[in-house]
Short mmCIF file of C-alpha atoms in Angstrom, two decimals:
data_model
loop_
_atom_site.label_atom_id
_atom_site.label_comp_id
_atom_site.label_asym_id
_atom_site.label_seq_id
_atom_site.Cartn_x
_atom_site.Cartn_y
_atom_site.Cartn_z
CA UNK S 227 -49.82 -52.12 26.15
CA UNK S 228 -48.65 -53.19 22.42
CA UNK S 229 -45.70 -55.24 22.38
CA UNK S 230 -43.32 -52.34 21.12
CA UNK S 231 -44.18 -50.64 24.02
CA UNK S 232 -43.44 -53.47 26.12
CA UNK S 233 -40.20 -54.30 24.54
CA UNK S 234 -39.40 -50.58 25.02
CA UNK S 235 -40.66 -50.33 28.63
CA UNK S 236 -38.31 -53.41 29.58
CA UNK S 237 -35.39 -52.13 27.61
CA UNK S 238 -35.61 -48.84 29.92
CA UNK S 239 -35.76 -50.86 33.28
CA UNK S 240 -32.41 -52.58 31.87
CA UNK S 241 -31.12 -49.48 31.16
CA UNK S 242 -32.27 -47.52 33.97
CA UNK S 243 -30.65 -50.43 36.36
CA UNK S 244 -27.64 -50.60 34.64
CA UNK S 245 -27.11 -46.44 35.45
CA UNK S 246 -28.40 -47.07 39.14
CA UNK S 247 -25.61 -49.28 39.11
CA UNK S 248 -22.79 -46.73 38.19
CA UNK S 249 -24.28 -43.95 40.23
CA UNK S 250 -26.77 -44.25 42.94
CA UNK S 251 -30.70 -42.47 43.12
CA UNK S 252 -28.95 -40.52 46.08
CA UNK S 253 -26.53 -39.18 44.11
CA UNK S 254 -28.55 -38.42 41.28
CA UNK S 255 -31.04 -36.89 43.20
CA UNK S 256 -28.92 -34.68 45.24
CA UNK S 257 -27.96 -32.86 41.78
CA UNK S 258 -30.84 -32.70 41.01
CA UNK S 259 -31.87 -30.70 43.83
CA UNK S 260 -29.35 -28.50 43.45
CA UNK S 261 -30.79 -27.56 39.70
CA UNK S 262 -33.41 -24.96 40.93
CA UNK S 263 -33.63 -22.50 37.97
CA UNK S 264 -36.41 -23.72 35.87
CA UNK S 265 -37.86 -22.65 33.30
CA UNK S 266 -42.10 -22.21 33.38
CA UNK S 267 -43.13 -24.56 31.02
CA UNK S 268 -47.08 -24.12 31.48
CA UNK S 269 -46.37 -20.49 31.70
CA UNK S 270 -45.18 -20.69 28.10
CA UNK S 271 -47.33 -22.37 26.80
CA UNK S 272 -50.39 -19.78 28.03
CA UNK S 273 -48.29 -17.16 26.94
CA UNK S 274 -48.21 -18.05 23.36
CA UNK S 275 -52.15 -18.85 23.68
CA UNK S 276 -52.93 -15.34 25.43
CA UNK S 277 -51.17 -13.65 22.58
CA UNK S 278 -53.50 -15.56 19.74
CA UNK S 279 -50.90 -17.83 18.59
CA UNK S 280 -51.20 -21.89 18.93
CA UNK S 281 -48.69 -23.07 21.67
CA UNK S 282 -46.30 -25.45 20.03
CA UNK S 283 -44.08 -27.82 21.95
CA UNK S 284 -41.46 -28.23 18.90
CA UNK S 285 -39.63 -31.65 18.86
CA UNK S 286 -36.03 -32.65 18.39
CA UNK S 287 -35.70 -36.25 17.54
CA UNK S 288 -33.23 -37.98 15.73
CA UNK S 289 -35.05 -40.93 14.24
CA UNK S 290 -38.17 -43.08 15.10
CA UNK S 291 -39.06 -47.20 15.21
CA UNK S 292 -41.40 -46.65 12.51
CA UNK S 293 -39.56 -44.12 10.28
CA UNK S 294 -36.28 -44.66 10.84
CA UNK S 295 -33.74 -41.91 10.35
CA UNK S 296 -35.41 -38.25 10.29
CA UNK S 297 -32.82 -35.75 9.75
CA UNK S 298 -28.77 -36.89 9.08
CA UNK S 299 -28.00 -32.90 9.31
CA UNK S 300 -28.44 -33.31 13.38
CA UNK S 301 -27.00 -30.68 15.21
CA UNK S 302 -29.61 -29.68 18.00
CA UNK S 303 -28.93 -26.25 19.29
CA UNK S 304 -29.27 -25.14 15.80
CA UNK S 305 -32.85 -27.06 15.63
CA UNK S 306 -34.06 -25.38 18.76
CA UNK S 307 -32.77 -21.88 18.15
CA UNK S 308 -34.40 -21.88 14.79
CA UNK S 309 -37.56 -23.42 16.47
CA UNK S 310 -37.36 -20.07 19.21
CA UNK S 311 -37.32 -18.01 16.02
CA UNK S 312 -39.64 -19.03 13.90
CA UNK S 313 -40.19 -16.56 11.09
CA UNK S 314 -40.03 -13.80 13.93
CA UNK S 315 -43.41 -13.54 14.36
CA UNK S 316 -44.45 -17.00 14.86
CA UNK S 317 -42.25 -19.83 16.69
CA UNK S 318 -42.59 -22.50 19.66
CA UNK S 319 -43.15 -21.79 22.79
CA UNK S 320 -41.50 -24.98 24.39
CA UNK S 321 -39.14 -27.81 23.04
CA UNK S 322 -39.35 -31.31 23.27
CA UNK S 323 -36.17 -33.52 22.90
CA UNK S 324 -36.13 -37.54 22.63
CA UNK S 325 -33.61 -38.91 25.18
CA UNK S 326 -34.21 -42.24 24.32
CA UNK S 327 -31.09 -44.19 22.55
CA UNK S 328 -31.82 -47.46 21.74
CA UNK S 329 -35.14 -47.04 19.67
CA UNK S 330 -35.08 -43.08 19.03
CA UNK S 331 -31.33 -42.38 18.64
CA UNK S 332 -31.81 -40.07 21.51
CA UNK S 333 -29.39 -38.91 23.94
CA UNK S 334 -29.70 -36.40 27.35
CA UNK S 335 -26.22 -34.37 25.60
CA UNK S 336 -28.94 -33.65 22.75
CA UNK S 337 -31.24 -32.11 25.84
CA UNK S 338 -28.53 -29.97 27.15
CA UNK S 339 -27.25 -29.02 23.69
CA UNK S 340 -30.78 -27.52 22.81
CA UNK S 341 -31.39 -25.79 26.48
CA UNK S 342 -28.24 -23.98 26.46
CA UNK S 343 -28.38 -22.53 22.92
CA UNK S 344 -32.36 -21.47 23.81
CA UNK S 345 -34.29 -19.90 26.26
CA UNK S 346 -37.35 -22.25 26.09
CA UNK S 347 -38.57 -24.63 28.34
CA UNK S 348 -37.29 -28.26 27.54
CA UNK S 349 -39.54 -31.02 28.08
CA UNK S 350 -37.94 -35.12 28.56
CA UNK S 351 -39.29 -36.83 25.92
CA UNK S 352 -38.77 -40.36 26.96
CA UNK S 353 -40.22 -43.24 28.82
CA UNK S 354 -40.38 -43.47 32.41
CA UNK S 355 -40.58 -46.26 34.13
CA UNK S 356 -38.39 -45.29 37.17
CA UNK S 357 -38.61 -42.57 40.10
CA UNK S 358 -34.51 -42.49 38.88
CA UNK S 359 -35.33 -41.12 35.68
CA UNK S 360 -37.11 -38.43 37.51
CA UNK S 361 -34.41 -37.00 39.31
CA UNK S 362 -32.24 -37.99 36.42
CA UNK S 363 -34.45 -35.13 34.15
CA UNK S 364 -33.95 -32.48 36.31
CA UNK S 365 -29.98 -32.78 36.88
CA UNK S 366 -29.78 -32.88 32.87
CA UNK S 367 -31.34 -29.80 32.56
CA UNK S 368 -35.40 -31.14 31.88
CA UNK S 369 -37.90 -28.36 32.67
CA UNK S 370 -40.57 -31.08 31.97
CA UNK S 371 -40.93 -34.71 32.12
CA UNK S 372 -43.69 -36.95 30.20
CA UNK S 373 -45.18 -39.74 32.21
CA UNK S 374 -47.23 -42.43 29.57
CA UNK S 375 -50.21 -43.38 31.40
CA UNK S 376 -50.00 -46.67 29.24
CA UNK S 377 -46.39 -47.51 30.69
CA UNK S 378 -47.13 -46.81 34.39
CA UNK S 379 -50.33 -47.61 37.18
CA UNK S 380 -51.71 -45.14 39.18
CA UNK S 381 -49.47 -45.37 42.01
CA UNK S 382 -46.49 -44.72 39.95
CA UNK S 383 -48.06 -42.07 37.90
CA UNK S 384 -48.68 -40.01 41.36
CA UNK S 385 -45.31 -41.03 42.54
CA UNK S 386 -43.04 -39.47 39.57
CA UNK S 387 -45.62 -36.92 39.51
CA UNK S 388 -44.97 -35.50 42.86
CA UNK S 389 -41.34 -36.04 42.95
CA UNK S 390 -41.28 -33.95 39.34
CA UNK S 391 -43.26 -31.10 41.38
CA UNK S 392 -40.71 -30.84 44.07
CA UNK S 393 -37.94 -30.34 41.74
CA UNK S 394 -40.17 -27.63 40.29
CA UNK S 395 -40.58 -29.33 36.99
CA UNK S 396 -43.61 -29.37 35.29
CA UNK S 397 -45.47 -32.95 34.05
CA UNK S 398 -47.21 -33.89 30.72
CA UNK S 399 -49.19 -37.11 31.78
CA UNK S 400 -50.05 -38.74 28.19
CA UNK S 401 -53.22 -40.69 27.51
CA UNK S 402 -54.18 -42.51 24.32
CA UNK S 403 -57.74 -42.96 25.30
CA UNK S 404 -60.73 -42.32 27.44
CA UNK S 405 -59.47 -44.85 30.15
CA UNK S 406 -55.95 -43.77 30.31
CA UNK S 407 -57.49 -39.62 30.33
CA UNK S 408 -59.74 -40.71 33.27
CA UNK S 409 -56.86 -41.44 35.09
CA UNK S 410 -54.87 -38.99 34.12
CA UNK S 411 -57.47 -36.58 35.09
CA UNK S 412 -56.38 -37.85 38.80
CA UNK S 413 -53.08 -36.17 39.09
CA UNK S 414 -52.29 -32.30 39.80
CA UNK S 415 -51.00 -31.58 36.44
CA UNK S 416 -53.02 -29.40 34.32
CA UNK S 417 -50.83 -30.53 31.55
CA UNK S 418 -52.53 -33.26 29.74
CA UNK S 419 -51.52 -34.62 26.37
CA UNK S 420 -53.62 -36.94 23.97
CA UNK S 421 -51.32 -39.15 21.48
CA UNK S 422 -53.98 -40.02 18.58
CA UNK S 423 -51.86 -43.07 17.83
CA UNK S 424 -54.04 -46.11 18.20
CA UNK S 425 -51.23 -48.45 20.29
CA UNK S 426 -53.25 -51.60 18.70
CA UNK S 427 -53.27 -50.66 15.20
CA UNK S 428 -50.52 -47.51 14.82
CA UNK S 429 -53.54 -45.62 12.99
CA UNK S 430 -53.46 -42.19 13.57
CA UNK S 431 -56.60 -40.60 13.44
CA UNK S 432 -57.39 -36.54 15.48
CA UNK S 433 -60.60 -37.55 16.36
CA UNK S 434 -58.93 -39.06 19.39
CA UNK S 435 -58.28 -35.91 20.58
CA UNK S 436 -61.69 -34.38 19.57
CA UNK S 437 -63.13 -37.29 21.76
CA UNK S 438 -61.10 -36.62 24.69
CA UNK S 439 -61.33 -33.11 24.71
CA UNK S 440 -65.00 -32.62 24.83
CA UNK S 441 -64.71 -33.85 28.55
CA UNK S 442 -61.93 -32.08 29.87
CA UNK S 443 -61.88 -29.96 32.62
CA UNK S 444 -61.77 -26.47 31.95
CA UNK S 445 -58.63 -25.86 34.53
CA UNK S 446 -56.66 -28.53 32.41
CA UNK S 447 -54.61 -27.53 29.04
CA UNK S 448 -54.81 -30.57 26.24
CA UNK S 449 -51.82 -30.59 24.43
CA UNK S 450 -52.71 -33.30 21.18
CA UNK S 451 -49.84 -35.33 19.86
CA UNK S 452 -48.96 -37.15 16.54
CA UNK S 453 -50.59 -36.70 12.98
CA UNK S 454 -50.41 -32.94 12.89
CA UNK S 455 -48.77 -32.10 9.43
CA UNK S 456 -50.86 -29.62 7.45
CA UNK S 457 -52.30 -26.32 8.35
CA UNK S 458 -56.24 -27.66 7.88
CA UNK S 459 -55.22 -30.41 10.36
CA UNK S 460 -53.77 -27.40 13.09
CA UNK S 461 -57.21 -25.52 11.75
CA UNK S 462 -59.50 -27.97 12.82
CA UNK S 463 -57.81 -28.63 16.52
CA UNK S 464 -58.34 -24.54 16.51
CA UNK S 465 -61.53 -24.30 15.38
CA UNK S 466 -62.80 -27.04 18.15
CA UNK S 467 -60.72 -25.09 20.83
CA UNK S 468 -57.51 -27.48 20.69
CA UNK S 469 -54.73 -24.70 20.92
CA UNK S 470 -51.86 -26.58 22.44
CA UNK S 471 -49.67 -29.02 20.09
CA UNK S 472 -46.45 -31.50 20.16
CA UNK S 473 -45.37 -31.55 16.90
CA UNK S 474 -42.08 -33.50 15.57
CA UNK S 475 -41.78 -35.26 12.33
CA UNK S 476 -43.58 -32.86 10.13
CA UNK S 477 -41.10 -30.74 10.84
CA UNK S 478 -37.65 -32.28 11.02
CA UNK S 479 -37.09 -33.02 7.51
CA UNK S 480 -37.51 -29.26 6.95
CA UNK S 481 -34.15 -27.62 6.06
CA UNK S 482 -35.18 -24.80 8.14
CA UNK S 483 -37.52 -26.22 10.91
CA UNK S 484 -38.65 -23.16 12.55
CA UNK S 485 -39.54 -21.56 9.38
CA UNK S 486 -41.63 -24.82 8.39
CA UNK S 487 -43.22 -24.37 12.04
CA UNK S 488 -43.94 -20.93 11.04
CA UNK S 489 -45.88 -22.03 8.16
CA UNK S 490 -47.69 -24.92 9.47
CA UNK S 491 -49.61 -22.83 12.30
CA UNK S 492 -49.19 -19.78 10.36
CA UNK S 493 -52.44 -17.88 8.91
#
């Protein structure tokens, strides 16, 4: 794990503890339970393939470590109802929205603000590091969570995994290399994602996801991650059968972000 990620991972446990403090897991999870319309997040995402599009989980994020502030016109129902437009003809099939505060500017209000102005499925984009934040997802409206194979061992990856299932949420288990795919591979979820952001150097390079996906099951959907930003880069995933993608800061600076979505996997 690189250090940011470690100073990230314990910044969530103080956070996460700090919450279990003010309300309990009980508590949390009992709402959460009570949540039961979902929205099919897989489903969408073969949808959009079926009909000959690219399935695009569109992200809402404030800001990043590396790159600072993305967008200071931040209003996120407007983001996600222009991402479930599109151009009309092409737009994204799910959303993703950072939760994370202290390093992403993120916040769960931004979650619910996008759901509620949409209908797609919402995916947690955050780190988990607690069966809390689990429960916590689903009572906030999360159709999906992401689990970071680097962040978590096995046991807790099968853990958050099969408490996300009961709640009927869906789980994007991401890997950053062969090792962390392997075990990946071990869960349920056919919902795999590759980031192709070495976590040493903080290269990005798609061949990690052309490595990866040569050995993937054919019952499991790769969704690749980071350093998609022109249309030959969405081409080549295409053209070596790579038709899911998260894509985020190529397209938040946009003025109109579903339209630049539009353009970037258009023809």
């Amino acid at each position: 794990m690189s250090d940011i990620l470690n100073k990230i991972v314990q910044t969530k446990h103080e956070e996460v503890a700090r919450r279990r403090s003010k309300t309990p897991l009980q508590a949390v999870r009992e709402d959460a339970e009570r949540r039961v319309m979902t929205r099919g997040f897989e489903a969408a995402l073969r949808a959009k393939i079926v009909g000959g599009q690219a399935a695009v989980i569109a992200e809402i994020k404030k800001a990043s470590p590396s790159k600072g502030l993305l967008r200071e016109d931040f209003i996120p129902a407007d983001i996600a109802q222009s991402y479930a437009y599109g151009d009309g003809r092409i737009s994204a099939a799910c959303l993703s929205v950072l939760t994370d505060e202290s390093y992403f500017q993120g916040s769960a209000d931004y979650l619910k603000q996008a759901r509620a102005s949409c209908d797609l499925p919402v995916l947690r984009k955050d780190f988990m590091v607690d069966i809390y934040q689990i429960y916590e997802s689903r009572a906030m409206g999360a159709d999906c969570v992401l689990l970071i194979a680097a962040c978590l061992d096995d046991a807790q990856m099968a853990e958050f995994e099969a408490a996300a299932r009961s709640l009927d949420m869906a789980v994007l288990v991401e890997a950053h290399d062969s090792t962390e795919m392997q075990r990946a591979l071990k869960l349920k979820t056919p919902l795999l994602g590759v980031n192709n952001r070495n976590l040493r150097t903080f290269e990005v390079s798609l061949d990690t996801t052309l490595d990866l996906f040569k050995d993937l099951p054919a019952d499991r959907l790769l969704v690749t991650e980071s350093g998609i930003t022109t249309q030959a880069d969405v081409q080549r995933m295409r053209d070596a059968g790579v038709q899911a993608f998260l894509v985020g800061e190529a397209l938040m600076r946009a003025k109109e972000p579903g339209e630049a979505l539009a353009r970037l996997f258009g023809d």
